[in-house]
Amino acid sequence: MFRRYRISFVIILVFVAALIWINLPDNPGIRIGEFERSLETQLGLDLRGGMQVLLEVDLPPETAVEARALQDARQILENRSNALGVSEVLFQVAGTRRIVGEFPGLSEIEEVIDALKETGQLEFVDMGDTPLPEGTVIETDLGRTVSEQVEPSEEDEPILWHTVMTGASLTSVGVTRDELGAYVIQFELDDEGSAIFAEHTTQNVGKYLAIVLDKRIISVPRIETGITEGSGIITGNFTLESSNALAVQLRYGSLPIPLTIVESRVIGPTLGEESLQKSILAGLIGLTVVSLFMILYYRLPGFVAVLAIGIFALITLALYKLIPITLTLPGVAGFMLSTGIALDANILIFERIREELRSGRSLHHALELGWKRAWPSIRDSNITSLITGGILFWFGSAFGATLVKGFAVTLFLGILISMFTAIVVTKSLMYTIIDLFGITYKPGLFGLK
Amino acid sequence: MFNIFDKRYLFFGISGVLILSGLIVLFITGLPLSIDFTGGSLLEVRFTTDELPQTTEVIGVYNDLNITDVRVQTTTDRTLVIRSPFLDDDTRANLIEAMEGHFNGEVILLRYESVGPAIGREVTTRAAGAVAISSLVITLYIVLAFRSIPHAFRYGVCAIAAMLHDVGIVLCLIAFGGLLAGWQFDALMLTALLTVIGFSVNDSIVVFDRIRENRNLYRRLDYAKLVKHSIIQTLQRSINTQLMTVQFLLLSLVLFGGATLRGFALVLLVGLFSGTYSTLFIATPLLVVWENQEWRNWLRGKTTDSPA
């Protein structure tokens, strides 16, 4: 009767071997044809240290934001970050108006953040005969404009200046130094831009052309001759960092929507490391005590349960690496809680088995009944926990609250896996061991008098 | 086993006192909400100077930069937690510089959180929504799962009563924690609360499940006896699961895990324990009270003795 579980047992053994391999600390990763996966555990910000920023669309709440625009903005932010030398960065859309940015390992990045969230809208504006000073904020006729009167303008009514061309026409952007050693931005234009530029400059020799970034004038050169080669330079009071930042903004395009920072968090790396080590220690201590109890109280089934929990841990950790799931500190707590639930399922089954054994059923019968009768309890009680996990996930996802999400995900996953191991793995292990060792029913073996 | 049912009003009373005292504390001091819900900024800094700076001096540095409404808390001998209204990144950098200059030593930023007020409000609404939806969905699920028993609705209500009891106990714990140890109710605490809600029902379901099974087996048995019997049958499992496994894991987390998770783990510890307690001492006695309609006896001033 127990024989047919031999096959499951072998499958489980193979499975476990694979799992152990996946979980090895310095695993180089999987490469199957085109499918590539690095098998490192992803640690959340609270364990690694780093910065998390929540950006929100800076438009009035009634204005609808297209999902497309948010996705484009996300991509642009990512491009800019990479170009600025930030090695690891993750941007994700959260809800309908927000983007979460995570910068592991960084804590002093004011300049990077500034470069990132600036819209980066470059305009070439016809100033005619009146050059306004650098730093003035102006209104242009480009689409919808939002102007701030940072410095009071001389006229009573704000003048609407005409935009000749925008940064969208730039094909390449670079930073060099001019003859005086100052940093300048060199750019080249596409065909359409070259034509517009050529036309405007030849017709307006002697007039001023302002270069405006996000409605603020950076420089106002005078047009000396017509420029037909389709290239030019932008001068201004640039440092190496600021010219680099501007070049990056121009290179990847302006953000389709304005963004502002509504929440930011920084965790220093020391705190994260301490917490992780302590939690792992706590987990191991707890698990050892619990395993001892299980073996002492339930004897043979207890031993089987400990094995099953070991497999449960292997499966869960392997899944964290494979999916991958970012592990946070609450996530570790969620994992431990789900370990408790895994044990609970086993305990439900064992108590049932003991009851049946006490009322005189044969070993085989008691085992079958144990699993059969305990299943409704396991299923029903775990479903409520799954519901809670789902709601927690929903709660955290609108703000990119990775801590809450981390807990919800590990709990949810842990419960699912625990149901699987309690029903399938424990059963196979138990039956196989009984079969292999020819165990017959002895009360002591099952923790009964 | 001790006679739970005979003393059921005693247990109702104990719980009532605990929850009431917690609610009174909450009423007086208000729930200590963290910046996750109120908005604002939090700085956790470690000083490398010889002496830990006085809190008034630190507040002074903030005030010099025109930031008022600052509260400082000492966590360990070298670390301060400073709460203030919302600071943007530039201001934060300026503050660190100012503090380093003022106290002549390096200031290590352990942790920094800044939440805009609009976000804070939204988080609060969502949190309330999460609690409400959880309770609702769980009630519906129980009624659905137990629809084959007569009076399925009662089971749902009693389970929810037990759950509310657990929420009350947790809030009581947080209230006293806030009062005595400076706890703050942040997003993580809310997570613990929602988890307790989800789990409180677990134990109730296991017992109810057994009641359902026994009901089908022993149709003639008196209800109170049936319930008592079901409890005794599932008691060993409840104890083992709760005390021996989950609680041990959580206890080791409280004792050996880092400070960051301590409050969280403690809330889970107490909350889950309360979950089992409420199943045995609140939910199931309530079922019996309901079935026997004992409120008729309250008015007459006597209680029915449960059949032995």
Coordinates of N, CA and C in Angstrom, one line a residue, chain A residues 199-276:
Chain A
E199 N 16.8 78.8 -40.9 CA 15.9 79.8 -41.3 C 15.8 80.9 -40.3
H200 N 15.7 80.6 -39.1 CA 15.5 81.6 -38.0 C 16.7 82.5 -37.9
T201 N 17.9 81.8 -37.9 CA 19.1 82.6 -37.6 C 19.5 83.5 -38.8
T202 N 19.3 83.0 -40.0 CA 19.6 83.9 -41.1 C 18.7 85.1 -41.2
Q203 N 17.4 84.9 -40.8 CA 16.5 86.0 -40.8 C 16.6 86.9 -39.6
N204 N 17.3 86.5 -38.6 CA 17.3 87.3 -37.4 C 18.7 87.7 -36.9
V205 N 19.6 87.9 -37.9 CA 20.9 88.3 -37.4 C 20.9 89.6 -36.6
G206 N 21.6 89.6 -35.5 CA 21.6 90.8 -34.7 C 20.6 90.7 -33.6
K207 N 19.7 89.7 -33.6 CA 18.7 89.6 -32.5 C 19.2 88.6 -31.5
Y208 N 18.4 88.5 -30.5 CA 18.8 87.6 -29.4 C 18.0 86.3 -29.4
L209 N 18.6 85.2 -29.1 CA 17.9 83.9 -29.1 C 18.2 83.3 -27.7
A210 N 17.1 83.2 -26.9 CA 17.3 82.7 -25.5 C 17.2 81.2 -25.5
I211 N 18.1 80.6 -24.7 CA 18.0 79.2 -24.5 C 17.4 79.0 -23.1
V212 N 16.3 78.3 -23.1 CA 15.4 78.3 -21.9 C 15.3 76.8 -21.4
L213 N 15.5 76.6 -20.2 CA 15.3 75.2 -19.6 C 14.3 75.3 -18.5
D214 N 13.2 74.5 -18.7 CA 12.1 74.5 -17.8 C 11.6 76.0 -17.4
K215 N 11.5 76.8 -18.5 CA 11.0 78.1 -18.4 C 12.0 79.1 -17.8
R216 N 13.2 78.6 -17.5 CA 14.2 79.5 -16.9 C 15.3 79.8 -17.9
I217 N 15.7 81.0 -18.1 CA 16.7 81.4 -19.2 C 18.0 80.9 -18.7
I218 N 18.7 80.1 -19.5 CA 20.1 79.7 -19.1 C 21.1 80.7 -19.8
S219 N 20.9 81.0 -21.0 CA 21.8 82.0 -21.7 C 21.1 82.7 -22.8
V220 N 21.5 83.9 -23.2 CA 20.9 84.7 -24.3 C 21.9 85.1 -25.2
P221 N 22.4 84.3 -26.1 CA 23.4 84.7 -27.1 C 22.8 85.6 -28.2
R222 N 23.6 86.4 -28.8 CA 23.2 87.2 -29.9 C 23.5 86.4 -31.2
I223 N 22.6 86.5 -32.1 CA 22.8 85.7 -33.4 C 23.8 86.5 -34.2
E224 N 25.0 86.0 -34.4 CA 26.0 86.7 -35.2 C 25.8 86.5 -36.7
T225 N 25.6 85.2 -37.1 CA 25.4 84.9 -38.5 C 24.4 83.8 -38.5
G226 N 24.0 83.5 -39.8 CA 23.0 82.3 -39.9 C 23.8 81.0 -39.7
I227 N 23.2 80.1 -39.0 CA 23.8 78.8 -38.6 C 23.1 77.8 -39.5
T228 N 23.9 77.2 -40.4 CA 23.3 76.3 -41.3 C 23.8 74.9 -41.1
E229 N 24.8 74.7 -40.3 CA 25.4 73.3 -40.2 C 24.6 72.5 -39.2
G230 N 23.6 73.0 -38.6 CA 22.8 72.2 -37.7 C 23.5 71.8 -36.4
S231 N 24.3 72.7 -35.9 CA 24.9 72.3 -34.6 C 25.1 73.7 -33.9
G232 N 25.4 73.6 -32.6 CA 25.7 74.8 -31.9 C 26.1 74.4 -30.5
I233 N 26.4 75.5 -29.7 CA 26.7 75.2 -28.3 C 25.9 76.1 -27.4
I234 N 25.7 75.6 -26.2 CA 25.0 76.3 -25.1 C 26.0 76.7 -24.0
T235 N 26.1 78.0 -23.8 CA 27.0 78.4 -22.7 C 26.2 78.8 -21.5
G236 N 26.8 78.9 -20.4 CA 26.1 79.3 -19.2 C 27.1 79.1 -18.0
N237 N 26.7 79.4 -16.8 CA 27.6 79.2 -15.7 C 27.5 77.7 -15.3
F238 N 28.1 76.9 -16.1 CA 28.1 75.4 -15.8 C 29.3 75.0 -15.0
T239 N 29.0 74.1 -14.1 CA 30.1 73.3 -13.5 C 30.1 72.0 -14.2
L240 N 31.1 71.1 -13.9 CA 31.1 69.8 -14.6 C 29.9 69.0 -14.3
E241 N 29.4 69.1 -13.0 CA 28.2 68.3 -12.6 C 27.0 68.8 -13.3
S242 N 26.8 70.1 -13.3 CA 25.6 70.7 -13.8 C 25.5 70.5 -15.3
S243 N 26.7 70.7 -16.0 CA 26.6 70.5 -17.4 C 26.3 69.1 -17.8
N244 N 26.9 68.2 -17.0 CA 26.7 66.8 -17.3 C 25.2 66.4 -17.0
A245 N 24.7 67.0 -15.9 CA 23.3 66.7 -15.6 C 22.4 67.2 -16.7
L246 N 22.6 68.4 -17.2 CA 21.8 69.0 -18.3 C 21.9 68.1 -19.5
A247 N 23.2 67.7 -19.8 CA 23.3 66.9 -21.1 C 22.5 65.7 -21.0
V248 N 22.5 65.1 -19.8 CA 21.8 63.8 -19.6 C 20.3 64.1 -19.8
Q249 N 19.8 65.2 -19.2 CA 18.4 65.5 -19.4 C 18.0 65.7 -20.8
L250 N 18.9 66.4 -21.6 CA 18.6 66.6 -22.9 C 18.7 65.4 -23.8
R251 N 19.6 64.5 -23.4 CA 19.9 63.3 -24.2 C 18.7 62.4 -24.2
Y252 N 18.1 62.2 -23.1 CA 17.0 61.3 -23.0 C 15.6 61.9 -23.1
G253 N 15.6 63.1 -23.4 CA 14.3 63.7 -23.6 C 13.7 64.3 -22.3
S254 N 12.8 65.2 -22.5 CA 12.2 65.8 -21.4 C 11.0 64.9 -20.8
L255 N 10.8 65.0 -19.6 CA 9.7 64.3 -19.0 C 8.3 64.8 -19.5
P256 N 7.5 63.9 -19.9 CA 6.2 64.3 -20.4 C 5.3 64.9 -19.4
I257 N 5.5 64.7 -18.1 CA 4.7 65.3 -17.1 C 5.7 65.8 -16.0
P258 N 5.3 66.8 -15.3 CA 6.2 67.3 -14.2 C 6.0 66.5 -13.0
L259 N 7.1 66.2 -12.3 CA 7.1 65.4 -11.1 C 7.7 66.1 -9.9
T260 N 7.1 65.8 -8.8 CA 7.7 66.3 -7.5 C 7.8 65.2 -6.5
I261 N 8.7 65.5 -5.6 CA 9.0 64.4 -4.5 C 8.0 64.6 -3.4
V262 N 7.2 63.5 -3.1 CA 6.3 63.6 -2.0 C 6.7 62.8 -0.8
E263 N 7.6 61.9 -1.0 CA 8.1 61.1 0.1 C 9.5 60.6 -0.1
S264 N 10.3 60.6 0.9 CA 11.6 60.0 0.7 C 12.1 59.4 2.0
R265 N 12.8 58.3 1.8 CA 13.3 57.6 2.9 C 14.8 57.2 2.7
V266 N 15.6 57.3 3.7 CA 17.0 56.8 3.6 C 17.3 55.9 4.7
I267 N 17.8 54.7 4.4 CA 18.3 53.9 5.5 C 19.8 53.7 5.4
G268 N 20.5 53.9 6.4 CA 21.9 53.7 6.4 C 22.2 52.3 6.4
P269 N 23.3 51.9 5.8 CA 23.6 50.5 5.6 C 23.8 49.7 6.9
T270 N 24.4 50.4 7.9 CA 24.7 49.7 9.2 C 23.4 49.1 9.8
L271 N 22.4 50.0 9.8 CA 21.2 49.5 10.5 C 20.6 48.3 9.8
G272 N 20.7 48.3 8.5 CA 20.1 47.2 7.7 C 20.8 45.9 8.0
E273 N 22.2 46.0 8.0 CA 22.9 44.8 8.2 C 22.7 44.2 9.6
E274 N 22.7 45.0 10.6 CA 22.4 44.5 12.0 C 21.1 43.8 12.0
S275 N 20.1 44.4 11.5 CA 18.7 43.9 11.6 C 18.7 42.5 10.9
L276 N 19.3 42.4 9.7 CA 19.3 41.1 9.0 C 19.9 40.0 9.8

